[in-house]
Short mmCIF file of C-alpha atoms and ligand atoms in Angstrom, two decimals:
data_model
loop_
_atom_site.label_atom_id
_atom_site.label_comp_id
_atom_site.label_asym_id
_atom_site.label_seq_id
_atom_site.Cartn_x
_atom_site.Cartn_y
_atom_site.Cartn_z
CA UNK A 186 -0.04 -0.04 0.10
CA UNK A 187 1.41 3.43 -0.90
CA UNK A 188 0.36 6.09 1.68
CA UNK A 189 1.79 9.60 1.19
CA UNK A 190 1.18 13.39 1.75
CA UNK A 191 0.33 15.39 -1.39
CA UNK A 192 0.17 19.24 -1.47
CA UNK A 193 -2.09 20.16 -4.24
CA UNK A 194 -5.05 22.44 -4.77
CA UNK A 195 -8.15 20.35 -4.07
CA UNK A 196 -9.71 20.85 -7.45
CA UNK A 197 -6.58 19.42 -9.07
CA UNK A 198 -6.41 16.09 -7.13
CA UNK A 199 -6.98 13.16 -9.44
CA UNK A 200 -8.26 10.29 -7.58
CA UNK A 201 -11.24 7.70 -7.60
CA UNK A 202 -12.81 9.44 -4.38
CA UNK A 203 -11.80 12.42 -2.21
CA UNK A 204 -12.93 11.94 1.65
CA UNK A 205 -13.59 14.87 3.50
CA UNK A 206 -14.42 14.95 7.28
CA UNK A 207 -16.66 17.53 8.64
CA UNK A 208 -17.88 18.33 12.20
CA UNK A 209 -20.54 20.45 13.64
CA UNK A 210 -20.79 22.42 16.85
CA UNK A 211 -23.81 23.51 19.03
CA UNK A 212 -24.62 27.15 19.48
CA UNK A 213 -26.76 27.97 22.72
CA UNK A 214 -29.59 25.25 23.36
CA UNK A 215 -31.22 24.68 20.27
CA UNK A 216 -29.22 25.34 17.07
CA UNK A 217 -26.18 23.62 15.42
CA UNK A 218 -23.55 25.03 13.02
CA UNK A 219 -21.71 22.95 10.34
CA UNK A 220 -17.97 22.99 10.75
CA UNK A 221 -15.82 22.84 7.70
CA UNK A 222 -12.03 22.77 7.97
CA UNK A 223 -9.68 24.07 5.19
CA UNK A 224 -10.09 21.39 2.37
CA UNK A 225 -13.94 21.03 3.05
CA UNK A 226 -14.49 24.80 2.74
CA UNK A 227 -12.70 24.70 -0.73
CA UNK A 228 -14.85 21.87 -1.73
CA UNK A 229 -18.01 23.43 -0.67
CA UNK A 230 -17.39 26.62 -2.58
CA UNK A 231 -16.28 24.71 -5.69
CA UNK A 232 -19.64 22.98 -5.46
CA UNK A 233 -21.40 26.15 -4.90
CA UNK A 234 -22.16 25.55 -1.36
CA UNK A 235 -23.67 22.05 -1.77
CA UNK A 236 -22.24 20.85 1.61
CA UNK A 237 -23.68 23.68 3.65
CA UNK A 238 -27.11 23.23 1.81
CA UNK A 239 -27.29 19.47 2.49
CA UNK A 240 -26.64 20.36 6.02
CA UNK A 241 -29.13 23.21 6.20
CA UNK A 242 -31.86 20.72 4.49
CA UNK A 243 -31.32 18.06 7.28
CA UNK A 244 -30.13 15.80 4.51
CA UNK A 245 -26.75 15.31 6.44
CA UNK A 246 -25.97 16.05 10.15
CA UNK A 247 -22.19 15.33 10.28
CA UNK A 248 -22.68 12.61 12.98
CA UNK A 249 -19.94 10.35 13.59
CA UNK A 250 -19.66 8.01 10.78
CA UNK A 251 -22.51 9.43 8.77
CA UNK A 252 -21.49 9.38 5.13
CA UNK A 253 -22.70 10.81 1.99
CA UNK A 254 -21.35 10.72 -1.76
CA UNK A 255 -21.59 13.49 -4.33
CA UNK A 256 -20.44 13.37 -7.86
CA UNK A 257 -18.66 16.75 -8.75
CA UNK A 258 -19.16 16.00 -12.53
CA UNK A 259 -16.12 17.71 -13.61
CA UNK A 260 -16.00 20.52 -10.94
CA UNK A 261 -13.09 18.86 -9.36
CA UNK A 262 -10.73 16.37 -10.85
CA UNK A 263 -11.78 13.71 -8.26
CA UNK A 264 -14.25 11.30 -9.56
CA UNK A 265 -16.45 11.32 -6.35
CA UNK A 266 -16.60 13.13 -3.15
CA UNK A 267 -17.37 11.29 0.19
CA UNK A 268 -18.30 13.57 3.05
CA UNK A 269 -17.74 11.74 6.33
CA UNK A 270 -19.22 13.08 9.60
CA UNK A 271 -16.67 13.43 12.47
CA UNK A 272 -19.46 14.20 15.21
CA UNK A 273 -19.76 17.22 17.47
CA UNK A 274 -16.42 19.16 17.87
CA UNK A 275 -16.51 19.04 21.74
CA UNK A 276 -16.67 15.31 21.55
CA UNK A 277 -14.15 14.79 18.86
CA UNK A 278 -10.98 12.85 19.34
CA UNK A 279 -8.37 10.87 17.49
CA UNK A 280 -10.64 7.91 17.54
CA UNK A 281 -13.45 9.82 15.72
CA UNK A 282 -10.97 10.30 12.92
CA UNK A 283 -9.76 6.74 12.86
CA UNK A 284 -13.32 5.61 12.92
CA UNK A 285 -14.31 8.06 10.06
CA UNK A 286 -11.29 7.11 7.95
CA UNK A 287 -12.03 3.40 8.31
CA UNK A 288 -15.77 3.61 7.33
CA UNK A 289 -15.23 5.76 4.28
CA UNK A 290 -12.11 3.64 3.13
CA UNK A 291 -13.97 0.48 3.63
CA UNK A 292 -16.92 1.68 1.79
CA UNK A 293 -14.61 2.86 -1.18
CA UNK A 294 -12.88 -0.47 -1.31
CA UNK A 295 -16.32 -2.26 -1.43
CA UNK A 296 -17.48 -0.02 -4.29
CA UNK A 297 -14.81 -0.11 -6.82
CA UNK A 298 -12.28 2.80 -6.06
CA UNK A 299 -8.26 2.22 -6.33
CA UNK A 300 -6.93 5.59 -5.63
CA UNK A 301 -8.24 7.78 -2.75
CA UNK A 302 -7.39 10.88 -1.12
CA UNK A 303 -8.27 11.66 2.59
CA UNK A 304 -8.72 15.16 4.19
CA UNK A 305 -9.74 14.27 7.74
CA UNK A 306 -7.09 15.83 9.90
CA UNK A 307 -7.11 19.55 10.52
CA UNK A 308 -5.46 21.93 13.12
CA UNK A 309 -8.93 23.47 13.38
CA UNK A 310 -10.13 20.30 15.38
CA UNK A 311 -7.88 21.24 18.24
CA UNK A 312 -6.50 17.61 18.47
CA UNK A 313 -2.75 16.82 18.50
CA UNK A 314 -1.96 16.95 14.75
CA UNK A 315 0.47 14.09 14.82
CA UNK A 316 -1.83 11.77 16.59
CA UNK A 317 -4.66 12.91 14.04
CA UNK A 318 -2.46 12.04 11.23
CA UNK A 319 -1.58 8.68 12.51
CA UNK A 320 -5.37 7.71 13.31
CA UNK A 321 -6.29 8.87 9.73
CA UNK A 322 -3.80 6.43 8.35
CA UNK A 323 -4.52 3.63 10.89
CA UNK A 324 -8.22 4.20 10.34
CA UNK A 325 -7.82 3.53 6.49
CA UNK A 326 -5.58 0.54 6.83
CA UNK A 327 -7.60 -1.03 9.57
CA UNK A 328 -10.84 -0.29 7.66
CA UNK A 329 -9.51 -2.09 4.32
CA UNK A 330 -8.50 -5.11 6.26
CA UNK A 331 -10.18 -8.31 4.86
CA UNK A 332 -9.73 -12.10 5.56
CA UNK A 333 -10.52 -14.02 2.41
CA UNK A 334 -7.76 -16.28 1.78
CA UNK A 335 -9.89 -19.29 2.07
CA UNK A 336 -12.59 -17.94 -0.44
CA UNK A 337 -12.07 -18.89 -3.99
CA UNK A 338 -13.73 -15.83 -5.33
CA UNK A 339 -13.11 -12.49 -4.17
CA UNK A 340 -16.41 -11.20 -3.27
CA UNK A 341 -15.50 -7.47 -3.52
CA UNK A 342 -14.80 -7.97 -7.26
CA UNK A 343 -12.55 -4.95 -6.97
CA UNK A 344 -9.26 -6.31 -8.42
CA UNK A 345 -6.57 -5.22 -6.17
CA UNK A 346 -8.95 -2.93 -4.28
CA UNK A 347 -7.29 0.30 -3.04
CA UNK A 348 -3.72 0.47 -3.87
CA UNK A 349 -2.84 4.19 -2.96
CA UNK A 350 -3.89 6.51 -0.37
CA UNK A 351 -2.84 10.45 -0.84
CA UNK A 352 -3.27 12.56 2.51
CA UNK A 353 -4.08 16.06 1.89
CA UNK A 354 -1.56 18.41 3.41
CA UNK A 355 -3.20 21.70 4.41
CA UNK A 356 0.21 23.61 4.20
CA UNK A 357 3.59 22.81 3.39
CA UNK A 358 4.71 22.16 6.98
CA UNK A 359 2.22 19.04 7.17
CA UNK A 360 4.33 17.33 4.51
CA UNK A 361 6.93 16.80 7.28
CA UNK A 362 4.51 14.68 9.23
CA UNK A 363 6.06 11.61 7.60
CA UNK A 364 6.97 10.00 11.07
CA UNK A 365 3.14 10.03 12.01
CA UNK A 366 2.29 8.53 8.63
CA UNK A 367 4.95 5.80 9.38
CA UNK A 368 3.57 5.16 12.90
CA UNK A 369 0.12 4.77 11.63
CA UNK A 370 1.19 2.30 8.93
CA UNK A 371 3.26 0.17 11.37
CA UNK A 372 0.54 0.17 13.94
CA UNK A 373 -2.26 -0.67 11.58
CA UNK A 374 -0.21 -3.54 9.87
CA UNK A 375 0.81 -4.99 13.11
CA UNK A 376 -3.06 -5.05 14.08
CA UNK A 377 -3.89 -6.78 10.88
CA UNK A 378 -1.16 -9.21 11.30
CA UNK A 379 -2.69 -10.09 14.98
CA UNK A 380 -6.10 -10.24 13.26
CA UNK A 381 -4.64 -12.63 10.61
CA UNK A 382 -3.23 -14.96 13.47
CA UNK A 383 -6.90 -14.86 15.22
CA UNK A 384 -8.75 -15.45 11.98
CA UNK A 385 -6.79 -18.44 10.91
CA UNK A 386 -8.57 -21.68 11.48
CA UNK A 387 -7.36 -23.74 14.39
CA UNK A 388 -6.31 -26.78 12.10
CA UNK A 389 -3.93 -24.33 10.41
CA UNK A 390 -2.94 -22.08 13.53
CA UNK A 391 -1.54 -24.93 15.73
CA UNK A 392 0.98 -24.03 18.64
CA UNK A 393 3.53 -25.08 16.15
CA UNK A 394 2.43 -22.68 13.42
CA UNK A 395 1.97 -19.74 15.72
CA UNK A 396 5.66 -20.21 16.75
CA UNK A 397 6.55 -20.51 13.07
CA UNK A 398 4.84 -17.21 12.24
CA UNK A 399 6.29 -15.24 15.34
CA UNK A 400 9.65 -16.56 14.29
CA UNK A 401 9.20 -15.61 10.59
CA UNK A 402 8.05 -12.07 11.77
CA UNK A 403 11.12 -11.80 14.21
CA UNK A 404 13.53 -12.80 11.34
CA UNK A 405 12.07 -10.09 9.11
CA UNK A 406 12.56 -7.39 11.66
CA UNK A 407 15.67 -8.66 13.46
CA UNK A 408 14.16 -9.52 16.79
CA UNK A 409 15.67 -12.34 18.80
CA UNK A 410 13.30 -15.56 18.81
CA UNK A 411 13.66 -18.42 21.16
CA UNK A 412 10.98 -21.37 21.13
CA UNK A 413 11.21 -23.71 23.81
CA UNK A 414 9.92 -27.18 23.50
CA UNK A 415 8.39 -29.63 25.85
CA UNK A 416 11.63 -31.07 27.21
CA UNK A 417 12.78 -27.49 27.97
CA UNK A 418 9.63 -26.73 29.50
CA UNK A 419 10.05 -29.85 31.80
CA UNK A 420 13.40 -28.72 32.61
CA UNK A 421 12.03 -25.31 33.82
CA UNK A 422 9.12 -26.86 35.62
CA UNK A 423 6.26 -25.49 33.70
CA UNK A 424 3.63 -27.66 35.20
CA UNK A 425 0.65 -25.52 34.18
CA UNK A 426 1.51 -25.53 30.52
CA UNK A 427 2.67 -29.09 30.44
CA UNK A 428 -0.60 -30.05 32.35
CA UNK A 429 -2.93 -28.43 29.74
CA UNK A 430 -1.01 -29.69 26.79
CA UNK A 431 -0.89 -33.25 27.83
CA UNK A 432 -4.28 -34.04 26.30
CA UNK A 433 -3.25 -32.66 22.65
CA UNK A 434 -1.81 -34.39 19.97
CA UNK A 435 -0.10 -30.95 18.98
CA UNK A 436 3.24 -30.16 20.97
CA UNK A 437 3.04 -27.11 23.06
CA UNK A 438 5.57 -24.17 22.51
CA UNK A 439 6.96 -21.46 24.61
CA UNK A 440 7.65 -18.43 22.46
CA UNK A 441 10.08 -15.87 23.50
CA UNK A 442 10.74 -12.65 21.49
CA UNK A 443 13.24 -10.20 22.57
CA UNK A 444 13.57 -6.56 21.27
CA UNK A 445 16.39 -4.56 22.47
CA UNK A 446 16.32 -1.04 21.94
CA UNK A 447 19.06 -0.37 24.61
CA UNK A 448 21.53 -3.42 24.11
CA UNK A 449 23.81 -2.39 26.56
CA UNK A 450 21.31 -2.66 29.35
CA UNK A 451 20.31 -6.05 30.52
CA UNK A 452 17.64 -5.33 33.20
CA UNK A 453 14.18 -3.96 33.25
CA UNK A 454 12.69 -4.84 30.26
CA UNK A 455 9.04 -4.78 29.72
CA UNK A 456 7.31 -8.36 29.48
CA UNK A 457 4.41 -8.67 27.39
CA UNK A 458 2.70 -12.03 27.96
CA UNK A 459 -0.18 -13.40 25.93
CA UNK A 460 -2.52 -16.41 26.36
CA UNK A 461 -1.97 -18.69 23.45
CA UNK A 462 -4.54 -21.50 23.48
CA UNK A 463 -4.87 -22.18 19.79
CA UNK A 464 -8.21 -24.11 20.54
CA UNK A 465 -10.15 -24.28 23.65
CA UNK A 466 -12.59 -27.25 23.80
CA UNK A 467 -12.76 -26.99 27.70
CA UNK A 468 -10.82 -30.34 27.84
CA UNK A 469 -12.43 -33.00 29.94
CA UNK A 470 -14.87 -30.05 31.35
CA UNK A 471 -15.97 -30.10 27.82
CA UNK A 472 -17.51 -26.70 26.67
CA UNK A 473 -21.16 -26.94 24.87
CA UNK A 474 -21.06 -27.28 21.07
CA UNK A 475 -22.92 -24.12 20.41
CA UNK A 476 -20.31 -21.41 19.85
CA UNK A 477 -17.30 -23.78 20.51
CA UNK A 478 -15.88 -22.76 16.94
CA UNK A 479 -15.10 -19.21 18.27
CA UNK A 480 -12.42 -20.68 20.81
CA UNK A 481 -10.12 -20.57 17.84
CA UNK A 482 -9.92 -16.99 18.98
CA UNK A 483 -8.46 -18.08 22.44
CA UNK A 484 -4.94 -17.19 21.30
CA UNK A 485 -6.01 -13.47 20.75
CA UNK A 486 -3.68 -12.58 23.81
CA UNK A 487 -0.69 -14.24 22.04
CA UNK A 488 -1.54 -12.40 18.72
CA UNK A 489 -1.83 -9.13 20.60
CA UNK A 490 1.69 -9.42 22.14
CA UNK A 491 3.08 -10.82 18.93
CA UNK A 492 1.46 -7.98 16.97
CA UNK A 493 2.67 -5.25 19.40
CA UNK A 494 6.35 -6.81 18.92
CA UNK A 495 5.74 -6.20 15.14
CA UNK A 496 5.03 -2.72 15.87
CA UNK A 497 7.83 -2.05 18.32
CA UNK A 498 10.40 -3.64 15.88
CA UNK A 499 9.20 -1.63 13.19
CA UNK A 500 9.17 1.75 15.38
CA UNK A 501 12.50 1.05 17.29
CA UNK A 502 11.64 2.72 20.57
CA UNK A 503 14.76 3.08 22.90
CA UNK A 504 13.79 0.42 25.45
CA UNK A 505 13.94 -3.52 26.01
CA UNK A 506 10.74 -5.49 25.53
CA UNK A 507 10.37 -9.28 25.91
CA UNK A 508 7.31 -11.12 24.73
CA UNK A 509 6.52 -14.39 26.33
CA UNK A 510 3.74 -16.81 24.77
CA UNK A 511 2.77 -20.05 26.25
CA UNK A 512 1.00 -21.86 23.52
CA UNK A 513 -1.08 -25.08 23.46
CA UNK A 514 -4.46 -26.51 22.51
CA UNK A 515 -6.86 -27.42 25.41
CA UNK A 516 -8.15 -31.08 24.37
CA UNK A 517 -10.10 -33.73 26.04
CA UNK A 518 -8.66 -37.35 25.69
CA UNK A 519 -7.14 -40.43 27.32
CA UNK A 520 -4.20 -38.48 28.36
CA UNK A 521 -5.65 -35.00 29.29
CA UNK A 522 -5.22 -33.56 32.62
CA UNK A 523 -8.45 -34.02 34.97
CA UNK A 524 -10.37 -32.09 37.50
CA UNK A 525 -8.87 -33.23 40.95
CA UNK A 526 -5.30 -33.04 39.33
CA UNK A 527 -2.67 -30.96 41.19
CA UNK A 528 -0.19 -29.12 39.12
CA UNK A 529 2.93 -27.60 40.06
CA UNK A 530 3.76 -24.03 38.47
CA UNK A 531 7.23 -22.97 37.62
CA UNK A 532 7.48 -20.99 40.78
CA UNK A 533 6.82 -24.01 42.85
CA UNK A 534 3.16 -23.12 43.83
CA UNK A 535 0.59 -25.93 43.35
CA UNK A 536 -2.92 -25.54 42.02
CA UNK A 537 -5.68 -27.86 42.53
CA UNK A 538 -7.71 -28.42 39.25
CA UNK A 539 -11.35 -28.02 39.50
CA UNK A 540 -12.51 -27.53 36.09
CA UNK A 541 -10.15 -28.27 32.88
CA UNK A 542 -11.85 -25.17 30.88
CA UNK A 543 -9.92 -22.91 33.12
CA UNK A 544 -6.96 -23.49 31.35
CA UNK A 545 -5.79 -19.88 30.67
CA UNK A 546 -4.53 -19.08 34.11
CA UNK A 547 -2.32 -22.20 34.36
CA UNK A 548 -0.37 -21.36 31.07
CA UNK A 549 -0.21 -17.98 32.14
CA UNK A 550 1.04 -18.91 35.65
CA UNK A 551 4.06 -20.50 34.00
CA UNK A 552 4.75 -17.42 31.64
CA UNK A 553 4.35 -14.83 34.61
CA UNK A 554 6.87 -16.90 36.72
CA UNK A 555 9.21 -16.94 33.98
CA UNK A 556 9.09 -13.17 33.57
CA UNK A 557 9.58 -12.72 37.44
CA UNK A 558 12.59 -14.99 37.39
CA UNK A 559 14.14 -13.14 34.52
CA UNK A 560 13.67 -9.83 36.30
CA UNK A 561 11.12 -8.39 33.98
CA UNK A 562 8.82 -5.48 35.02
CA UNK A 563 6.47 -4.14 34.46
CA UNK A 564 4.63 -7.28 33.30
CA UNK A 565 1.34 -6.99 31.06
CA UNK A 566 -0.47 -10.03 30.31
CA UNK A 567 -3.24 -10.10 27.79
CA UNK A 568 -5.69 -12.98 27.76
CA UNK A 569 -9.22 -14.18 26.42
CA UNK A 570 -9.38 -15.33 30.07
CA UNK A 571 -13.11 -15.38 31.46
CA UNK A 572 -16.72 -15.40 30.43
CA UNK A 573 -17.25 -13.21 33.38
CA UNK A 574 -15.49 -10.28 31.94
CA UNK A 575 -17.95 -10.57 28.83
CA UNK A 576 -20.92 -10.62 31.14
CA UNK A 577 -19.56 -7.57 33.05
CA UNK A 578 -18.25 -5.42 30.09
CA UNK A 579 -19.69 -6.95 26.76
CA UNK A 580 -17.67 -6.11 23.50
CA UNK A 581 -17.19 -2.28 24.40
CA UNK A 582 -14.35 -2.50 26.98
CA UNK A 583 -11.61 -4.85 28.09
CA UNK A 584 -11.12 -5.55 31.82
CA UNK A 585 -7.88 -4.28 33.25
CA UNK A 586 -6.60 -5.40 36.67
CA UNK A 587 -3.65 -3.81 37.84
CA UNK A 588 -1.41 -3.69 41.15
CA UNK A 589 0.10 -0.37 40.45
CA UNK A 590 -1.61 2.91 39.88
CA UNK A 591 1.09 4.58 37.72
CA UNK A 592 1.09 1.50 35.44
CA UNK A 593 -2.67 1.53 35.32
CA UNK A 594 -2.80 5.10 34.38
CA UNK A 595 -0.31 4.72 31.74
CA UNK A 596 -2.07 1.75 30.00
CA UNK A 597 -5.43 3.80 30.16
CA UNK A 598 -3.53 6.68 28.44
CA UNK A 599 -2.12 4.46 25.93
CA UNK A 600 -5.49 2.95 25.28
CA UNK A 601 -7.00 6.46 24.76
CA UNK A 602 -4.44 7.19 22.03
CA UNK A 603 -4.99 3.85 20.54
CA UNK A 604 -8.66 4.06 20.47
CA UNK A 605 -9.13 0.90 22.72
CA UNK A 606 -11.02 1.17 26.04
CA UNK A 607 -10.08 -0.66 29.38
CA UNK A 608 -12.19 -0.55 32.58
CA UNK A 609 -10.32 -0.80 35.79
CA UNK A 610 -11.32 -3.84 37.78
CA UNK A 611 -10.52 -4.81 41.44
CA UNK A 612 -8.16 -6.94 42.99
CA UNK A 613 -9.08 -6.47 46.69
CA UNK A 614 -7.88 -9.63 49.01
CA UNK A 615 -11.29 -10.13 50.01
CA UNK A 616 -11.61 -12.10 46.71
CA UNK A 617 -8.87 -14.44 47.69
CA UNK A 618 -11.17 -16.71 50.06
CA UNK A 619 -12.80 -18.02 46.82
CA UNK A 620 -9.58 -19.66 45.64
CA UNK A 621 -8.38 -21.25 48.89
CA UNK A 622 -7.56 -24.96 48.52
CA UNK A 623 -7.55 -27.62 51.39
CA UNK A 624 -4.72 -29.58 49.69
CA UNK A 625 -2.84 -27.26 47.37
CA UNK A 626 -1.49 -23.61 47.48
CA UNK A 627 -4.28 -22.41 45.32
CA UNK A 628 -7.79 -23.55 44.03
CA UNK A 629 -8.00 -23.13 40.30
CA UNK A 630 -11.50 -21.42 40.10
CA UNK A 631 -13.44 -19.27 42.49
CA UNK A 632 -16.96 -20.03 41.54
CA UNK A 633 -19.35 -18.33 39.22
CA UNK A 634 -19.41 -14.94 41.19
CA UNK A 635 -16.92 -12.33 40.26
CA UNK A 636 -15.12 -15.06 38.07
CA UNK A 637 -12.99 -12.32 36.16
CA UNK A 638 -11.78 -11.20 39.43
CA UNK A 639 -11.08 -14.52 40.90
CA UNK A 640 -9.05 -15.45 37.78
CA UNK A 641 -7.01 -12.29 38.09
CA UNK A 642 -6.21 -13.03 41.81
CA UNK A 643 -4.87 -16.41 40.58
CA UNK A 644 -2.50 -14.61 38.34
CA UNK A 645 -1.43 -12.31 41.02
CA UNK A 646 0.13 -15.47 43.02
CA UNK A 647 2.62 -15.60 40.06
CA UNK A 648 3.94 -11.85 39.66
CA UNK A 649 6.14 -11.59 42.77
CA UNK A 650 6.87 -8.03 43.31
CA UNK A 651 6.61 -6.90 39.71
CA UNK A 652 4.54 -4.03 38.50
CA UNK A 653 1.66 -5.97 36.70
CA UNK A 654 -1.31 -5.48 34.70
CA UNK A 655 -3.81 -8.14 33.62
CA UNK A 656 -5.87 -7.28 30.53
CA UNK A 657 -8.93 -9.64 30.03
CA UNK A 658 -10.06 -9.27 26.22
CA UNK A 659 -12.55 -12.21 26.35
CA UNK A 660 -15.27 -9.89 24.93
CA UNK A 661 -13.39 -7.59 22.76
CA UNK A 662 -11.28 -9.77 20.53
CA UNK A 663 -13.81 -10.88 17.97
CA UNK A 664 -16.93 -9.37 16.50
CA UNK A 665 -19.50 -11.63 15.16
CA UNK A 666 -21.51 -8.88 13.51
CA UNK A 667 -20.64 -6.76 10.17
CA UNK A 668 -19.51 -3.38 10.96
CA UNK A 669 -18.99 -0.49 8.33
CA UNK A 670 -15.65 0.05 9.82
CA UNK A 671 -14.30 -3.53 10.40
CA UNK A 672 -14.22 -7.01 9.03
CA UNK A 673 -16.27 -9.50 11.08
CA UNK A 674 -14.02 -11.51 13.04
CA UNK A 675 -10.81 -10.62 14.89
CA UNK A 676 -10.49 -7.07 16.08
CA UNK A 677 -6.59 -7.32 16.86
CA UNK A 678 -7.45 -5.51 20.23
CA UNK A 679 -4.69 -4.51 22.56
CA UNK A 680 -2.05 -4.32 19.86
CA UNK A 681 -1.92 -0.56 19.55
CA UNK A 682 -2.25 -0.05 23.13
CA UNK A 683 0.54 -2.29 24.10
CA UNK A 684 2.79 -0.54 21.38
CA UNK A 685 1.57 3.04 22.31
CA UNK A 686 2.53 2.17 25.99
CA UNK A 687 6.01 0.83 24.99
CA UNK A 688 6.70 3.91 22.81
CA UNK A 689 5.58 6.38 25.55
CA UNK A 690 7.83 4.62 27.99
CA UNK A 691 10.80 4.84 25.64
CA UNK A 692 10.47 8.74 25.47
N1 LIG B 78 -11.34 -19.19 26.69
C1 LIG B 78 -12.19 -19.20 27.90
C2 LIG B 78 -12.81 -17.87 28.34
C3 LIG B 78 -13.56 -17.17 27.26
C4 LIG B 78 -15.07 -17.17 27.27
C5 LIG B 78 -13.11 -16.57 26.01
C6 LIG B 78 -15.77 -16.64 26.28
C7 LIG B 78 -13.93 -15.92 25.25
C8 LIG B 78 -15.28 -15.95 25.15
C9 LIG B 78 -11.67 -19.66 29.20
O1 LIG B 78 -10.61 -20.74 29.03
C10 LIG B 78 -12.65 -20.37 30.06
O2 LIG B 78 -13.40 -21.40 29.51
N2 LIG B 78 -13.08 -19.78 31.15
C11 LIG B 78 -14.27 -20.38 32.10
C12 LIG B 78 -13.50 -20.61 33.33
C13 LIG B 78 -14.39 -21.32 34.39
C14 LIG B 78 -14.54 -22.71 33.79
C15 LIG B 78 -13.85 -21.35 35.55
C16 LIG B 78 -15.09 -19.07 32.12
O3 LIG B 78 -14.70 -17.99 32.22
O4 LIG B 78 -16.28 -19.43 32.05
ZN1 LIG B 79 -11.25 -22.73 28.75
ZN1 LIG B 80 -9.41 -20.57 27.41
#
């Protein structure tokens, strides 16, 4: 994909479609006023006040995501003009730009455009210009994402689709915002890379294949990559990961990716840990058939951290980051682990198994112990961990559990720039009671109430003194419905937040 700034008179821009973002503001209680930034003003006057007239008639209200197409019929060099609403100015943020950019680009991809020009950012919106440009690029590339590799016919019928995105510069200075463009491209490509991993069917994306893809990505970007196999896990005492894996014919892997932005320094790398269950049947505590196919997405945490490493490797911040991914299937069978078993995790603590479907905490326990043993802090884990978080927050927000206020604020701030929402959840010690075992150090599950919290309390046993955050993305990793801004399926959630968190920490 070719993405670049151009500085040209708006009437001279040759493209299949010119996309312009427009906003509105309230004046007093009753009335509203259309807000047109630089390029939109020019388009409006070249079209004899068309945009203003459509707004005045109530045909177009400039609400976020609202879209109309007009054909200038030769008054501009662009074949069509797509006017996209950015919503009320007071509420507008970088995510409004990202969302609008995605909707318009996706629509154009589906309606035959190849070369498009975007005019969505503006100093007049009072949003940081770098972040706006980045969001404009991210939105377009995220919106254009499709996963059609297993379909024999491309249902879009649009050949190569969109191959070129021109960003309209409002003045000569803006053509200097190349870094923002590069960041937008890297963050969107990283998100789409993670989406591919999650969308792949579980017969293709086995633990070995996940390891292969992580390793190929590492090679491409010059990251260190180490893949531990079963015997190395045994040496390290990873009883959680090995216990979950013992029912599967596919061998488990423990993927380690290291990015060294400060090669001379050995200590204090950030750890990103991702749950990598490539298919979760529930094991002996088998899940019901309905909806089970969605459990191919139970490695979305792994995809998020591998995707974040993609962005980090591409953008090269001055900081060290290590990604840890315990990956296996969770299958039933004659060799599977059972309810009643007791497993010993790498840090020595024992867990009494109650329900083999609560496998995520077991594999994460080993990965968190590994992070602590290697002196990594802060540790951020990402996991499709519990049905409880889906009940609590639905698909709008991911749950965030954190033992450190500064870390929690930094993640929330990174999420805001990335356009991803996290809701702080409790870790109060009263929740510990539910996971006390009579015969082991910890009981694996805490019953149906507050199950997302008791799961997090189990993880807490394995983080030692590290600063730690746990992101439960069970409700946000996948969308089952068609959205105008996004392909059905994997969302790639948390990739951009993690990458942004790392980029900011390096500053
Ligand atoms: N992978 C699931 C959690 C999940 C549920 C992810 C829905 C995405 C959508 C996890 O391994 C699981 O099965 N958790 C159980 C634990 C329970 C048996 C204690 C849950 O939360 O229901
Ligand atoms: Zn499970
Ligand atoms: Zn699971």
